[in-house]
Each structure stands twice: as structure tokens, then as C-alpha cells.
Phi, psi and omega in degrees: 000322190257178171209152158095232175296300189308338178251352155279313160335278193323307195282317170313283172319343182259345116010297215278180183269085185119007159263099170307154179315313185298290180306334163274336170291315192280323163314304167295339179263354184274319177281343171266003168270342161271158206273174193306286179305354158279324215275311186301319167334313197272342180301301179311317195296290194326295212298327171306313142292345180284307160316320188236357144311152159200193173233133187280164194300335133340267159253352173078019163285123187331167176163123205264017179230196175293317204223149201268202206286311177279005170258331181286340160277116172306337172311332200302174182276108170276009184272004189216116199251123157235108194287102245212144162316264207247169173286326160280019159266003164277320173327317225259342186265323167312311152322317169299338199038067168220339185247132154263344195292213201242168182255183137205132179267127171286320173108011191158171155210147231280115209196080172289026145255354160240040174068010160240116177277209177250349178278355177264345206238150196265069174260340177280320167313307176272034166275280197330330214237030184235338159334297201319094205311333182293324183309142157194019186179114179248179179226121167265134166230067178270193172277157191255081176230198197280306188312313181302322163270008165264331158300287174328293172294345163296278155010298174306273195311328183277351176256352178297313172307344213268346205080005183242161201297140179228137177207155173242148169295123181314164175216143191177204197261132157307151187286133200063005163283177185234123174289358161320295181287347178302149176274184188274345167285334175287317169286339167279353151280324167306303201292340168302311197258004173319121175264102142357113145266338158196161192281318194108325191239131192265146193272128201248165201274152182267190201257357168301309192294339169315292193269022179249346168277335199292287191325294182323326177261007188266269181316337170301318184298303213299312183301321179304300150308352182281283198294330189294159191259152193243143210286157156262130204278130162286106190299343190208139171275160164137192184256300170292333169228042160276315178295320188317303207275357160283329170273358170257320179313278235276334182276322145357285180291327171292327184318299191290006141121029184295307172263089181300144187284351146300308185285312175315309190275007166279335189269330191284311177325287166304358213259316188285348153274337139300338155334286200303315182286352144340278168295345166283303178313343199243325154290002174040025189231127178296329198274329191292343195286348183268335166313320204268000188280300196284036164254306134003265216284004186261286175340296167338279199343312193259013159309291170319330151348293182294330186289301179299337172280324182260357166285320164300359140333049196300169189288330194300321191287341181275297169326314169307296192307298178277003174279315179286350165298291182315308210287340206246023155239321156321302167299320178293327177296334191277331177265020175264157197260147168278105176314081200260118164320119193273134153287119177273143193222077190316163155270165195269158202278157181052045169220157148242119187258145157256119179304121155295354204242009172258000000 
């Protein structure tokens, strides 16, 4: 359309990337409308770069020395790599201020319709730079487009064998986006990569530990039983044959000789001789305290008698006697009719009812 310089201008800027035809045109008339010593700056810019940039040896990230800015600092992690496209994606990760480690630039990603294969990409550099014993981790950080996952999966199968740890950059919904506008591959990489904020269910004993607490309160009991002093087991609840098992404890015990039957009759013998001097002192006639002595003392006798008759008395038999007691009240309440109280039951108004219990 132009001719001579202005339209070689135009078709060179119209070259560069991202850039349109409309857009080299207003550049190029921006340049010829500007003064000479701006124009020249930018001239002095190219050429300079084009002579003293390069990439360093290293990690291939632009840099006007040997080695760039980030391979010279020792601070950095050299045990964590992150592999990147271009160099202005160390740009672009660098801004976050979140990885400390070191970079490797590839130079591309793999795209055989515009002729890059992995033999155009600087992957024998990073084999070369994976020697090193200190790696212990890369990060593929390509673009999540179709080249940026055929580089990633190249990458991965050539580095898996190698052993050492591989993680890719998450892909998911950008921050002030909306999920309405997301596409359906964006959303299915968020629900993938999705981070667990709690499990929710607290974490239970496997089945050793189970039976190894079980066992542990099993011994526990057992010793507590052990040292507790052990109760005498009652054969009957009631009332009637709580006294039963009291009159067999207490006949028991004269058996066994807790109380003997010499102190009942010494103690009954005095009791019945202050009897007797009682009554004499109160009838005043002397000759009766010695009547009342042998009178005492016959009484005792057959007391003690008695007592020896009912210590030959065994228990079994008295238990048997009140059992048989029980059992023949126990029948008479079952042949007595039950007394149930008739319930007044008004009738409901404007009905007619019949009381059930008539």
C-alpha cells in the first residue's frame, strides 16, 4: 500500500508477535513523527541487545554474564528445579515471591506443526544437570494448553525411572473468576487438584490396638478383683428370706462355737439370780431367797436344756420349715380372687356407654 521504507517498516513490525497489520501501521507512522534521538535510543536498545544478551549456561534464562542472576545466588534451594517454556515465565513465577529454588529454561514446547521437536528443546541440558545429587525434586510448570501437556508427558515417562520426585503446577479456576464462565476442562482440573481441608472422621484404632486395649482392661479387672475382699453371695433376695439367711448366719455361728453355750448359761444364771433376790427383797421373807436360788438354778437348768436342744436342732431343717411356710402363702394368695378396684367411668353426653368393668 506504502511504498520504499515506510512499507518495509510496516512489514518488518508486522513480523513481531502480536502484533497486526493496523497495529504496524500506527507504529511505524508513530516513528516517523518522532524525534530523531528517541528513535535513535531505540535503535541503540535493539542493537545492544542483540550483542551482549545471551542465555545463561546453565539454566538458559536470559542474562548478559555466564551464569543469570538466580543461578549466582547461593541463597536459592538448588535441591528443587523448576522447569519452565520461556524465560518470561521465570518472570512470571518470580512475582509470586513463593519458590525459592533454581529455574531450566526449555526454549519452547513441543509442537510439530511449527517444527519443535525435543531435540529443539534444551532437555539433554537438563539430564546433564539432574547428575547432580542435591535434585531432589522438579516442577513441570508448562502452559496448560495442548503443547504445554505433550512436553509435560514427555518429560514425566523420561524422568520417572529416574527416581526422583516430579510434581506438576496445579490448574484450576482462576481467582475473581466465575464458575458460569469456566470451561469444562478448567473445571475438571480444579475438582482434581481440589485440597482437603479436613478429613471430618477422627482416626480409629486398626484391629491390634483394639485388642490389645480390650486385653489391657480385661487385666485390669481381673487384678481388682483379685485384691477386693470377696462379698458372701446371697441364694435369695426378699424380705422373708433376708431374715431367713440371718437366722442361718447367727445359728451357724453358735454352731461354730462364736458364742458358746457356757456364756449364754452364765449370763442367763445371773440374770435369773438377780431375779430371785429382787423378789425376795420385796416379799421380805429370808428363807424364800434360797428357795429362789434353787429355783434359779432349776430354771437355768432346763433352759440350758433348752438350748442344747435347739443347738441339736440342725439348720437345714429350719431353712426347709420356712421355705415350706413361704410356699403354702404363696398358694393361698393364688387362690384368693383379686381384688381390682371398679373404676367410675361417667358416660360421654349424648351416647350411650357401657362401663367394661360391670
Amino acid at each position: 500500500m506504502y511504498e520504499g521504507a515506510v512499507q518495509a517498516l510496516i512489514d518488518e513490525l508486522g513480523r513481531l508477535p502480536g502484533v497486526g497489520p493496523k497495529s504496524a501501521q500506527r507504529i511505524a507512522f508513530y516513528m516517523l513523527n518522532a524525534e530523531a534521538e528517541e528513535m535513535q535510543r531505540l535503535t541503540d536498545a535493539i542493537s545492544r541487545v542483540k550483542t551482549s544478551v545471551s542465555f545463561c549456561r546453565e539454566c538458559g534464562n536470559v542474562s548478559e554474564t555466564d551464569l543469570c542472576a538466580i543461578c549466582r545466588d547461593e541463597s536459592r534451594d538448588p535441591s528443587v528445579i523448576c522447569v519452565v517454556e520461556e524465560s518470561k515465565d521465570v518472570v512470571a513465577i518470580e512475582r509470586t515471591r513463593s519458590f525459592a529454588g533454581r529455574y531450566h529454561v526449555l526454549g519452547g514446547a513441543i509442537n510439530p506443526l511449527a517444527g519443535m521437536g525435543p531435540e529443539q528443546l534444551r532437555i539433554r541440558e537438563l539430564l546433564t544437570r539432574l547428575s547432580d545429587e542435591r535434585i531432589t525434586e522438579l516442577i513441570l510448570a508448562m502452559d496448560p494448553n495442548l503443547e504445554g501437556e505433550a512436553t509435560a508427558t514427555y518429560l514425566s515417562r523420561m524422568l520417572v525411572p529416574l527416581g526422583i520426585r516430579l510434581s506438576r503446577l496445579a490448574s484450576g479456576l482462576p481467582v475473581g473468576g466465575d464458575l458460569e464462565y469456566a470451561d469444562e476442562i478448567t473445571l475438571g482440573r480444579a475438582l482434581e487438584g481440589r485440597r482437603i481441608i479436613s478429613e471430618g472422621v477422627p482416626q480409629t484404632n486398626t484391629a491390634e490396638q483394639d485388642f490389645r486395649e480390650q486385653a489391657q482392661r480385661e487385666r485390669e479387672e481381673a487384678e481388682h478383683a483379685a485384691q477386693a475382699p470377696a462379698e458372701p453371695k446371697k441364694r435369695w433376695s426378699g424380705s422373708m428370706f433376708d431374715e431367713l439367711d440371718s437366722s442361718v448366719a447367727s445359728d451357724s455361728a453358735v454352731s461354730d462355737g462364736a458364742i458358746s453355750a457356757p456364756e449364754q448359761q452364765s449370763s442367763l444364771d445371773a440374770a435369773l439370780i438377780e431375779q430371785a433376790l429382787e423378789d425376795s427383797a420385796a416379799s421380805g421373807a429370808g428363807d424364800s431367797v434360797e428357795v429362789a436360788m434353787e429355783t434359779a438354778a432349776d430354771t437355768g437348768a432346763e433352759t440350758g436344756a433348752e438350748i442344747d436342744k435347739e443347738e441339736q436342732i440342725p439348720v437345714e431343717t429350719a431353712a426347709a420349715a420356712r421355705i415350706a411356710d413361704y410356699e403354702q402363702r404363696l398358694q393361698q394368695l393364688a387362690q384368693e380372687p383379686l381384688r381390682t378396684p371398679k373404676p367410675h367411668v361417667p358416660p360421654r353426653p349424648e351416647s350411650s356407654y357401657v362401663n367394661p368393668w360391670e
